[in-house]
Coordinates of C-alpha atoms and ligand atoms in Angstrom, one line a residue:
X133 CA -13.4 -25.8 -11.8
X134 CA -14.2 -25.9 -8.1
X135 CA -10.7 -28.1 -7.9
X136 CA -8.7 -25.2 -8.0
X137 CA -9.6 -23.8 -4.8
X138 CA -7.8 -25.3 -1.8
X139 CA -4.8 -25.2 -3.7
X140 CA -1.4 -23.9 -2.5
X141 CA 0.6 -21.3 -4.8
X142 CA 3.0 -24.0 -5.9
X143 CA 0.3 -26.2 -7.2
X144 CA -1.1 -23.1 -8.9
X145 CA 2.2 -22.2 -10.0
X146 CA 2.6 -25.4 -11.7
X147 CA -0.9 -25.9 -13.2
X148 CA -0.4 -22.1 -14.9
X149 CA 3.3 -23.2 -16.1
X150 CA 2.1 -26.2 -17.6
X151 CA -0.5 -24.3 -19.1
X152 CA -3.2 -26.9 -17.9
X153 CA -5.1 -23.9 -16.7
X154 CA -5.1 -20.3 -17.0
X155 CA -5.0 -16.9 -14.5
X156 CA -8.8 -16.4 -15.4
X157 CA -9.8 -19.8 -14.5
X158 CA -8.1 -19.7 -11.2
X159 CA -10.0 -16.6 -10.7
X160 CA -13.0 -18.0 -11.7
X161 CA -13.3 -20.3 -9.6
X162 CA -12.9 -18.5 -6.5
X163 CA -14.9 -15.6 -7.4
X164 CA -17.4 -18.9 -8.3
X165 CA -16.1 -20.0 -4.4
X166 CA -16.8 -16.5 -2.6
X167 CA -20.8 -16.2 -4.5
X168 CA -21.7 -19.4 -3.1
X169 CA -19.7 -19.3 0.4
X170 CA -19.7 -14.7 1.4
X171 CA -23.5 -14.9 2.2
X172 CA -22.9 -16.6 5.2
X173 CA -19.1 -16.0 6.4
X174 CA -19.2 -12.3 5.4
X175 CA -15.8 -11.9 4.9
X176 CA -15.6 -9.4 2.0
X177 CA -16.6 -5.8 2.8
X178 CA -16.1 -5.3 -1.4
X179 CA -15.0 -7.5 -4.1
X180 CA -12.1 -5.4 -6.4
X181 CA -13.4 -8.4 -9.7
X182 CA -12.7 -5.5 -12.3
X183 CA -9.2 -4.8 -11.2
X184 CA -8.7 -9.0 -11.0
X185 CA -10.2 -9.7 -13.9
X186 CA -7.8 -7.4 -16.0
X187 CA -4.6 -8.7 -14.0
X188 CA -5.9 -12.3 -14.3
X189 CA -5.6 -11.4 -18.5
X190 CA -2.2 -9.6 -18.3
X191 CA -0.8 -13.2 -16.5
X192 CA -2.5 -14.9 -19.4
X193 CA -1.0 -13.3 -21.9
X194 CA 2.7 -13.3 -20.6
X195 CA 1.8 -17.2 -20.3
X196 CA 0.8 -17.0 -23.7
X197 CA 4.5 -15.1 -25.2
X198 CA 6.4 -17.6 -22.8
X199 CA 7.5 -15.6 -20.6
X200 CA 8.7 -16.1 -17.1
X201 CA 6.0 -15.3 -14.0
X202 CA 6.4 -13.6 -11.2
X203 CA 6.0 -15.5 -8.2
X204 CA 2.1 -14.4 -7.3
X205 CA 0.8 -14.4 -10.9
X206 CA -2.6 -15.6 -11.0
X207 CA -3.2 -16.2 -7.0
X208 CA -5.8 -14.7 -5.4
X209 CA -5.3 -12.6 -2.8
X210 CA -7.7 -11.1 -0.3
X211 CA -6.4 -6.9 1.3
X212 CA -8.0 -6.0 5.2
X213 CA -10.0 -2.9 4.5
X214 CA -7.4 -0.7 6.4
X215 CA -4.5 -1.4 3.5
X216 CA -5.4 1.3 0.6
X217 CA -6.0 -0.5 -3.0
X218 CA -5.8 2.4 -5.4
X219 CA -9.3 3.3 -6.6
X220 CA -11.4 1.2 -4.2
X221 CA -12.8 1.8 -0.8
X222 CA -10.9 1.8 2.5
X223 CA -13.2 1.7 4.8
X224 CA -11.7 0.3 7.8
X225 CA -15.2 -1.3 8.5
X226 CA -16.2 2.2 10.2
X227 CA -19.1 4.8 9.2
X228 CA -16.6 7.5 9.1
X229 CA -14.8 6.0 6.5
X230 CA -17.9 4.2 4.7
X231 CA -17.7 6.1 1.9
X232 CA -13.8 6.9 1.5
X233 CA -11.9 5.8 -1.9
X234 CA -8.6 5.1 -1.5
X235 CA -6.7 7.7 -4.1
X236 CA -3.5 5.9 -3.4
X237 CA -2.0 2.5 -3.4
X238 CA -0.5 0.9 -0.3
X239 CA 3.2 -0.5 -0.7
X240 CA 2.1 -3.6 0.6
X241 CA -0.6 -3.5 -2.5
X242 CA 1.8 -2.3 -4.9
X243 CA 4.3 -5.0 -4.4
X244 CA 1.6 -8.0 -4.6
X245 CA 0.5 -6.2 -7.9
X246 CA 4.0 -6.3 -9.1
X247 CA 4.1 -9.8 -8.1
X248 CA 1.1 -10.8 -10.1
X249 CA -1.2 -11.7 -7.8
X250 CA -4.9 -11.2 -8.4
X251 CA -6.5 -8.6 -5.4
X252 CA -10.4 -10.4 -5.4
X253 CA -11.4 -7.8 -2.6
X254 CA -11.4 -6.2 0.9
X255 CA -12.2 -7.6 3.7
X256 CA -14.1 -6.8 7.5
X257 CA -12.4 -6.4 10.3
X258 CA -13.0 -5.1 13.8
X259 CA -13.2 -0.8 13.3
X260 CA -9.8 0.5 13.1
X261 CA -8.5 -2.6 13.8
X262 CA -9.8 -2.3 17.5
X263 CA -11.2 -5.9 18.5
X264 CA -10.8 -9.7 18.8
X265 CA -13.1 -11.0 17.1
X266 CA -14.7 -9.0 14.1
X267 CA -17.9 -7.9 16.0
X268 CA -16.9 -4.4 16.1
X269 CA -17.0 -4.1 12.6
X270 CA -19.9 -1.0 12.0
X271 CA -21.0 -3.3 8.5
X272 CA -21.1 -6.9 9.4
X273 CA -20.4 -10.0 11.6
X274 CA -17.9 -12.1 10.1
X275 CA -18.4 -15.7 10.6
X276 CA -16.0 -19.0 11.9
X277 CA -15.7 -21.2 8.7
X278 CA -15.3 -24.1 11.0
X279 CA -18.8 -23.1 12.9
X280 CA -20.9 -20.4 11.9
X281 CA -22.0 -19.6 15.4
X282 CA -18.6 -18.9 16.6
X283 CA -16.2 -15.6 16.0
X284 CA -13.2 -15.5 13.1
X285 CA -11.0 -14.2 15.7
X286 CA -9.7 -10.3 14.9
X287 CA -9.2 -8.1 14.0
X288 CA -8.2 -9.2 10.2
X289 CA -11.5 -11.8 11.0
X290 CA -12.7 -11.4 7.4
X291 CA -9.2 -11.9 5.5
X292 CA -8.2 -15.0 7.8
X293 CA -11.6 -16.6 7.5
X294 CA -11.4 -15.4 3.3
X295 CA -8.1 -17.9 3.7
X296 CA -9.3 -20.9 5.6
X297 CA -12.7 -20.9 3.3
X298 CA -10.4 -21.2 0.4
X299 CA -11.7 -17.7 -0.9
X300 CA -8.5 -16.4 -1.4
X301 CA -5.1 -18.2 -1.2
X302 CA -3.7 -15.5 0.6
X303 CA -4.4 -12.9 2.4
X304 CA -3.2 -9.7 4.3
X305 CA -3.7 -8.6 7.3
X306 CA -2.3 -6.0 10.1
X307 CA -1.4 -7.1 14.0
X308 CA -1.3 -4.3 16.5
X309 CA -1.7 -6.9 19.4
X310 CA -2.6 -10.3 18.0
X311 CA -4.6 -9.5 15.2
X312 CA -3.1 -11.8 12.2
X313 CA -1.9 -14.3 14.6
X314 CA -5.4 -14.6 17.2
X315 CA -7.9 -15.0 13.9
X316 CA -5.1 -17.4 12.0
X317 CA -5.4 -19.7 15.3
X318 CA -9.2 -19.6 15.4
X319 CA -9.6 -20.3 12.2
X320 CA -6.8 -22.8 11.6
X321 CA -4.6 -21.3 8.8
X322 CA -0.9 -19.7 9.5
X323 CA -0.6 -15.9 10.1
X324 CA 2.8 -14.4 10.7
X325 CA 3.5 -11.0 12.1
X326 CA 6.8 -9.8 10.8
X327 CA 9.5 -8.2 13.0
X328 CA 8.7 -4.3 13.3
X329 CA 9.3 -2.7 10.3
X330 CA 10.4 -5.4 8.1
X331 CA 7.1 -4.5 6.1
X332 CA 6.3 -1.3 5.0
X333 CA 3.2 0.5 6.7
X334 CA 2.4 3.0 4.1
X335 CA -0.8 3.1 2.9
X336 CA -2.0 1.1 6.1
X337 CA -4.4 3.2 7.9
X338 CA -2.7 4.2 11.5
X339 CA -4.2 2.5 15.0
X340 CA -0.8 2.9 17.1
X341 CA 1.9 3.0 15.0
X342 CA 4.7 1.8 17.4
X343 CA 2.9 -1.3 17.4
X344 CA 1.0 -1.7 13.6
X345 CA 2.6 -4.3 11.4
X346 CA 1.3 -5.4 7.9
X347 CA 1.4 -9.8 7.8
X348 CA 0.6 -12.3 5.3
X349 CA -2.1 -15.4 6.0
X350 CA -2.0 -18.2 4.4
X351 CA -2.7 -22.3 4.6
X352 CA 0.7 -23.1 4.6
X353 CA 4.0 -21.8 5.8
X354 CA 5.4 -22.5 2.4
X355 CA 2.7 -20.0 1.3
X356 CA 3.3 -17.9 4.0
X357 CA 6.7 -17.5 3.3
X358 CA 6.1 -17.0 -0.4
X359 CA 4.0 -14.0 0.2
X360 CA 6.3 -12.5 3.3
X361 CA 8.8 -12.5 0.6
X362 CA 6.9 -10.5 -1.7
X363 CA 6.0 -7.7 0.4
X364 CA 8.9 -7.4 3.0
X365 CA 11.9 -4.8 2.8
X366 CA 13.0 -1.5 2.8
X367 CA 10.5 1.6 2.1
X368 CA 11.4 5.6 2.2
X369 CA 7.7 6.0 2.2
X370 CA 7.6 5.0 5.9
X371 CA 9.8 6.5 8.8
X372 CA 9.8 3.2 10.6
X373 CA 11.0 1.0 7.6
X374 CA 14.3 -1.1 8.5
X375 CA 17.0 -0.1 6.2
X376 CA 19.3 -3.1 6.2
X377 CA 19.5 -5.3 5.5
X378 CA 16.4 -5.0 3.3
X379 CA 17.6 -2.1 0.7
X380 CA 17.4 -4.4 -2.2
X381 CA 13.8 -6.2 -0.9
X382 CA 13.5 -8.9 1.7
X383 CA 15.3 -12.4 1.5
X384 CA 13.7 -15.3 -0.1
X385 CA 12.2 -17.0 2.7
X386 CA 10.7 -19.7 0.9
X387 CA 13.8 -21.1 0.1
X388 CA 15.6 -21.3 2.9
X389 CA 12.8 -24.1 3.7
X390 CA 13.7 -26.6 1.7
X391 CA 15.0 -28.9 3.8
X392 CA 14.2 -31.6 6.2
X393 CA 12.9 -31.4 9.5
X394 CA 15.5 -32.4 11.3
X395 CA 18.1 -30.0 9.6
X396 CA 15.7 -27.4 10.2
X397 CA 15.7 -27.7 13.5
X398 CA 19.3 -28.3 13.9
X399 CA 21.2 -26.8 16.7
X400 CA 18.1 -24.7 17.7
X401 CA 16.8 -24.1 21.1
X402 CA 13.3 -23.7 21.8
X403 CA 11.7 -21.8 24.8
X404 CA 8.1 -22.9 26.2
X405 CA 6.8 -19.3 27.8
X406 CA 5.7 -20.7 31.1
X407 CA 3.3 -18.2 32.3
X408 CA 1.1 -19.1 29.1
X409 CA 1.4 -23.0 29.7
X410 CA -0.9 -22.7 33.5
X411 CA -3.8 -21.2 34.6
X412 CA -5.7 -19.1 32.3
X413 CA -5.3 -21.0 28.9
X414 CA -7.6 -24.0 28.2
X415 CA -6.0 -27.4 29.1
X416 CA -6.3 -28.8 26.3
X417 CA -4.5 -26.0 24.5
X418 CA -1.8 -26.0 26.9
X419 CA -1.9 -30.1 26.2
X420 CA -1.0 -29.1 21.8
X421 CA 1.6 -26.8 23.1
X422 CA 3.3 -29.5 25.3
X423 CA 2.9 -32.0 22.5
X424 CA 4.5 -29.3 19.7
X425 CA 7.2 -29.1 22.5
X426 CA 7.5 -33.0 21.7
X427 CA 7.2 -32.8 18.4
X428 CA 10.6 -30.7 18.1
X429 CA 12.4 -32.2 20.8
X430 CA 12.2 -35.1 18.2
X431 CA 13.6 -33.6 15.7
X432 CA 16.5 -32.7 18.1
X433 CA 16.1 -29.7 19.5
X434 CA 17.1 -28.4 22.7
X435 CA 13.7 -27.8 24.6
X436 CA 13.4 -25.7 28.1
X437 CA 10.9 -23.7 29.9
X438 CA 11.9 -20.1 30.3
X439 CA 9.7 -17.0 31.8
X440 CA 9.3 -13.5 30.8
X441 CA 8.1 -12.4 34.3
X442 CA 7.2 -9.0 33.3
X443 CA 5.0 -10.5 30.5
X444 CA 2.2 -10.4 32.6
X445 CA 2.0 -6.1 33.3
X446 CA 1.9 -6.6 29.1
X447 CA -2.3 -6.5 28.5
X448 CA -2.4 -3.2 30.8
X449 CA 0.6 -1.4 29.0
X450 CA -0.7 -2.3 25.9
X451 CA -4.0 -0.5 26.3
X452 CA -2.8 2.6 27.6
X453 CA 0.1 2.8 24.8
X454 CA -2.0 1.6 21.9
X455 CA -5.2 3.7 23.1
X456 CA -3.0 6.5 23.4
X457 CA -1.4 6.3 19.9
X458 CA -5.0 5.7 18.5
X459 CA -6.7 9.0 20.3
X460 CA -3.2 10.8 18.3
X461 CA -4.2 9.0 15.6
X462 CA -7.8 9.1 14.9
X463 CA -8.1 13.0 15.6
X464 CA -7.7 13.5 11.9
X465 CA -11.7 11.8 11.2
X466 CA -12.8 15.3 12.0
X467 CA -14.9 15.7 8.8
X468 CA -13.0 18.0 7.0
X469 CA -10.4 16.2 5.7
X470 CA -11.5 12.4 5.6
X471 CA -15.2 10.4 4.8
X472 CA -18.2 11.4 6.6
X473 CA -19.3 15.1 7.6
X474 CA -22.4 15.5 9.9
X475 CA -23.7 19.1 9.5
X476 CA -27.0 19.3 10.8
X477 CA -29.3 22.4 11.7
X478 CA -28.8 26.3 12.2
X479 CA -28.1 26.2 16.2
X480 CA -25.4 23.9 15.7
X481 CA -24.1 25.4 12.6
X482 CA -20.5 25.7 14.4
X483 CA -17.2 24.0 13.1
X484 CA -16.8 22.7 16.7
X485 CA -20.4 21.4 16.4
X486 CA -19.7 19.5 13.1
X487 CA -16.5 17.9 14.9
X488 CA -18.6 16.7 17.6
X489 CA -21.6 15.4 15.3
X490 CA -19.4 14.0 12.6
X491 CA -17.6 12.1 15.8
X492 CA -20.3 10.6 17.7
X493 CA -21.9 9.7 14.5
X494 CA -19.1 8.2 12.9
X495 CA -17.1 6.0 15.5
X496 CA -18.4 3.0 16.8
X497 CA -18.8 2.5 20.9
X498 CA -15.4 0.5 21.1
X499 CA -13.2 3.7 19.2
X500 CA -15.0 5.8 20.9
X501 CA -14.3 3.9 24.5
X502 CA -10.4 3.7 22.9
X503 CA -10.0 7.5 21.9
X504 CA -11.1 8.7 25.6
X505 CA -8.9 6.0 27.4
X506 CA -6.3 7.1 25.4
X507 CA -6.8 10.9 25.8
X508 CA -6.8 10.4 29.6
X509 CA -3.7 8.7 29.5
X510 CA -2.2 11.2 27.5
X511 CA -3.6 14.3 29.9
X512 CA -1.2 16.4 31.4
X513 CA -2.2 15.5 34.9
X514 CA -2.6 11.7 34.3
X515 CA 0.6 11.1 31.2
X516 CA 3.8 10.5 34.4
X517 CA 0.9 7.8 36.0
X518 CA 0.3 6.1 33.1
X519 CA 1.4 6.9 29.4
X520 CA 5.0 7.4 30.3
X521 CA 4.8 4.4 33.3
X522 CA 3.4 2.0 30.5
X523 CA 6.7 2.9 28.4
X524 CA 9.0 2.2 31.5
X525 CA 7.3 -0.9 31.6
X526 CA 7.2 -1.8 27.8
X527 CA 11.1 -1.5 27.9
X528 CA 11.1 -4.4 30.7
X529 CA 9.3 -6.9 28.5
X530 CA 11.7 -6.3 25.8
X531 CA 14.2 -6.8 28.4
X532 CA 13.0 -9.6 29.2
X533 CA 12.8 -11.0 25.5
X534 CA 16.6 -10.0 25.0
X535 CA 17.3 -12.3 28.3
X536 CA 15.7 -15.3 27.3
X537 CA 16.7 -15.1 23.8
X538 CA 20.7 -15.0 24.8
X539 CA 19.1 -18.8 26.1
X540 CA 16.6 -19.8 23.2
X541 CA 16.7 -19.2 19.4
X542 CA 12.5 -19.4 19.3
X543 CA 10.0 -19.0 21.8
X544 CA 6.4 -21.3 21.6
X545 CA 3.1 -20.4 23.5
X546 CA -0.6 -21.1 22.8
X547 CA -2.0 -18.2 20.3
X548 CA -4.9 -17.8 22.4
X549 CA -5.9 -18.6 25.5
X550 CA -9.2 -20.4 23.7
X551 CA -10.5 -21.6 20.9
X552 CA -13.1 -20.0 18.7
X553 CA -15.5 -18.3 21.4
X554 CA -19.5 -17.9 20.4
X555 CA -21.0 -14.4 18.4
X556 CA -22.2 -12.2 21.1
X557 CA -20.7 -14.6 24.0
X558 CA -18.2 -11.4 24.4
X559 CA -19.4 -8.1 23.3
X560 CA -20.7 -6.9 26.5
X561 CA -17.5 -7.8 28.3
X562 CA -14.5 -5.9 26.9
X563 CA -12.0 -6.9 29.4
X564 CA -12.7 -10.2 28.5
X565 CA -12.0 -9.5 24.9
X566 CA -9.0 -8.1 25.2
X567 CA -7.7 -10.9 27.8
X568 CA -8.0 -12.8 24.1
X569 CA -4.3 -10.7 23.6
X570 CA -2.7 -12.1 26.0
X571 CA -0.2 -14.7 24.5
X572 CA 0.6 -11.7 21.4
X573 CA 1.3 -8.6 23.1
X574 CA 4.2 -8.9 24.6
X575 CA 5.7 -9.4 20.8
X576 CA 4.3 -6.3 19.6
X577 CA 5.3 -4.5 22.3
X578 CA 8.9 -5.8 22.2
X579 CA 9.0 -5.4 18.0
X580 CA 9.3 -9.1 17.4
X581 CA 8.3 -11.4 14.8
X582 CA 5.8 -14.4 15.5
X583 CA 3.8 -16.6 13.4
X584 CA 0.7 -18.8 14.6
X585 CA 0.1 -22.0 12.9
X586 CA -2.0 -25.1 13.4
X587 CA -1.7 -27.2 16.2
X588 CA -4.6 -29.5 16.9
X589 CA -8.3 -29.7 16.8
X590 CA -9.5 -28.7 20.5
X591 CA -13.1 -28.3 22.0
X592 CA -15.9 -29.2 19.5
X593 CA -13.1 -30.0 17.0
X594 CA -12.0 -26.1 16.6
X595 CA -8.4 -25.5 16.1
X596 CA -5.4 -25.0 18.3
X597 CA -3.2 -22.5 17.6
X598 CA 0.5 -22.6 17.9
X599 CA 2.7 -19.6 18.6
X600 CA 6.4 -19.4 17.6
X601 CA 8.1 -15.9 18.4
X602 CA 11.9 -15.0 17.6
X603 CA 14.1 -12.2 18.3
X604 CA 14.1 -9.4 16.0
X605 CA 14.9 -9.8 12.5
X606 CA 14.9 -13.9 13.2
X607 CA 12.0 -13.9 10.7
X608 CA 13.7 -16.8 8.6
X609 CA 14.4 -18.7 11.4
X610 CA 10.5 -18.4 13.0
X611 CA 9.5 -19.9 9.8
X612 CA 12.0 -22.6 9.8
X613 CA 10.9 -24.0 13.2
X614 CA 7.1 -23.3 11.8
X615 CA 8.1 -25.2 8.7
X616 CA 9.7 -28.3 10.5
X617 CA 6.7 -28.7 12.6
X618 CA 4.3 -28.9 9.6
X619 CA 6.2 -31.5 7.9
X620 CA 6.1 -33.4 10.9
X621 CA 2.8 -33.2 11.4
X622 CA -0.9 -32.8 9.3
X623 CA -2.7 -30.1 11.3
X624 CA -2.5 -27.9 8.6
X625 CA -4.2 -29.9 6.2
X626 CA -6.9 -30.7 8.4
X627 CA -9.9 -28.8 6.1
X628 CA -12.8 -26.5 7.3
X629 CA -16.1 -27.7 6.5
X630 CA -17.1 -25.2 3.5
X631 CA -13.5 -26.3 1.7
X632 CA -13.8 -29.9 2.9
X633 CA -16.7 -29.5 0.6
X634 CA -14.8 -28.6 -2.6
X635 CA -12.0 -30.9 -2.1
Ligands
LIG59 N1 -7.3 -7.2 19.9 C1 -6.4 -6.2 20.1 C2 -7.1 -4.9 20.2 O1 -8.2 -4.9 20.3 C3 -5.4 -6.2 19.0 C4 -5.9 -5.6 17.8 C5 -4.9 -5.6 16.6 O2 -3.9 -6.3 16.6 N2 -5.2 -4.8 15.6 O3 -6.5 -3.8 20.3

């Protein structure tokens, strides 16, 4: 049965509709896929089997009356372990939350659910969502499918490497700075960050909300596109929600890429970022970018460099606005209302004292380095220097964005300044990590979507990945350009060495 994995949902689709095979052999197989691939990429903090298992028969049995499926039935989906799944853990790969069951369902998770898709388990990530590549995680190390040695890329490390190892065929994740779109370039699969609050974020556990944004990861943009479907529009649940023109549930994006290349790319404009094609990003990587910027100049584009000058104060305003929201945020882990309490001994037998124990006990060394930049930023002597200086500055790179897109209709930039970097080749350099951001903070900060997909195989054959950004709510059109450059190319086909091996 291993031929089922590797699949796309359209092949699945097909092979249920025929009836040639059924919801439990899909699931089967992967679930066959993850016991003999998980001991060594370590992607899955949990496997949710039970809850899969009875969706898988429910699709089987509306096959079985003939009636019509929804558009996720019987695919298997992988949920980052900071999106609640009703009844399972949520552990947001930190000891505070190690033993927290989630008592609700995310939107996100109720929507796939709806949509029939088959949730095989959570998966590791940086803590909190605080990282680049996965190592922050207080469980496990989450390896590169392409090279075990090497880093996923975070921090939704375990569900982009649970995609590209044909685990799941889709996956979700959550991109604060970078962290659908860094791990989908490192690991060679397409990861899309939706436009700010085209996707709800209730039931996604808070970093800094004015920058958090649920995505899908796929193999495919088709895929992609199938699942940003499912899970975008309106919510009441969450403040931050877009209204319209989502009331009724997002637009089918899928559809509106059925076409040719060419068409797709007709009349558009596409911006190359200059200050991410020099110095800084790998020449070979700025070598895929220039030849992408080929590639779509073929298919008759207009092409130009632009430059988003103030893109370069983005790295610094993003860690005192996201640090900030996170210290706001994370005050509630105080072990009264949420996971782990540490009360220990008479003399410290104080509430204060079981803040400070639970605390120190419970966060990692990279929340806990967030939480007290953040709080500093936020002090009343310090906030006019730098929390409210970083907004100032955060409303020029959206400035910026609204010049150049009067110019452009898309933007393209490398993903990453790198390829897949070694385990441990970081960890003791933070600024380093977080230089990883550079080419995808400027989109969260400005509320835009982006999506990263493949763009060539770079230094010891690791993949390239290509950014393309839009303005807001240009979500369709982002897909359409990432579309047109995967028929025109076979990047994305290109196969990981553990799914090379099924196929
Ligand atoms: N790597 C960035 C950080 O560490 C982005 C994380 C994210 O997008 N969740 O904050």
């Amino acid at each position: 049965m291993s031929e089922l994995v590797g699949k796309s949902i359209s092949e699945l689709r097909k092979l249920l509709a025929e009836k040639s095979v059924s919801a439990k052999e899909i699931l089967t197989a992967h679930l066959t896929h993850v016991g003999r691939l998980d001991g060594d990429i370590k992607a899955f903090t949990c496997l949710t089997e039970e809850r899969a298992q009875k969706q898988a028969a429910r699709i089987d049995e509306k096959i079985a009356r003939g009636e019509e499926l929804p558009p996720l039935a019987g695919i298997p989906v992988a949920v980052k372990d900071n999106i609640c799944v009703a009844d399972y853990p949520t552990t947001c790969s930190s000891k505070i939350l190690e033993n927290f069951v989630a008592p609700y369902e995310a939107t996100v998770a109720e929507k796939l659910d709806a949509a029939g898709a088959l949730f095989i388990g959570k998966t590791n990530m940086d803590e909190f969502a605080m990282g680049s590549s996965t190592e922050n995680s207080a469980f496990k190390k989450t390896a590169n499918p392409w090279d075990l040695t090497r880093v996923p890329g975070g921090s939704s490390g375990g569900s982009t490497a649970a995609v590209a190892s044909g685990m799941a065929v889709l996956a979700l994740g959550s991109d604060t700075g970078g962290s659908i779109r860094q791990p989908a370039a490192f690991c060679g699969v397409s990861g899309m960050k939706p436009t700010y609050g085209m996707v709800s974020r209730f039931g996604l556990v808070a970093f800094a909300s004015s920058l958090d944004q649920i995505g899908p990861l796929a193999r495919s943009v088709e895929d992609t596109a199938i699942a940003l479907s499912v899970i975008a529009g309106y919510d009441k649940k969450d403040s931050t929600s877009i209204p319209e023109p989502f009331k009724n549930g997002g637009p089918n994006f899928e559809k509106a890429l059925a076409e040719s290349p060419d068409k797709l790319m007709k009349g558009l404009r596409v911006g190359v970022i200059s200050e991410l094609v020099g110095d800084g990003i790998e020449p070979e990587i700025v070598s895929s970018i220039r030849a992408a910027a080929s590639v779509f100049q073929s298919l008759g584009a207009e092409v130009i460099d632009v430059s988003l000058p103030n893109s370069k104060f983005a790295l610094p305003v993003y860690y005192l606005i996201a640090t900030a929201e996170a210290s706001a945020n994370l005050a509630r882990y105080d072990g009264v209302k949420y996971g782990l309490r540490v009360k220990e001994g008479a003399a410290q037998d104080s509430l204060l004292q079981m803040y400070t124990s639970t605390r120190a006990a419970g966060f990692g060394p990279e929340v806990k380095r967030r939480i007290m930049l953040g709080t500093y930023a936020l002090s009343s002597g310090y906030y006019d220097a730098y929390y409210k200086k970083a907004q100032q500055v955060r409303r020029l790179i959206k400035n910026d964005f609204d010049g150049v897109f009067e110019k452009v209709d898309v933007l393209i930039s490398p993903t990453s300044p790198t390829v897949a970097f070694k385990i441990g080749e970081k960890t003791d350099d933070p600024l380093s990590m977080y230089l990883s951001d550079i080419a995808t903070i400027p989109a969260n900060l400005a509320g835009l979507p982006g999506i990263s997909i493949p763009a060539g195989l770079g230094k010891d054959k690791l993949p390239i990945g290509l950014q393309i950004l839009g303005n807001a709510l240009s979500d369709q059109i982002v897909l359409r350009v990432a579309q047109a450059f995967q028929q025109s190319t076979d990047f994305h086909n290109r196969q990981c060495p553990g799914l090379a091996a099924v196929g």
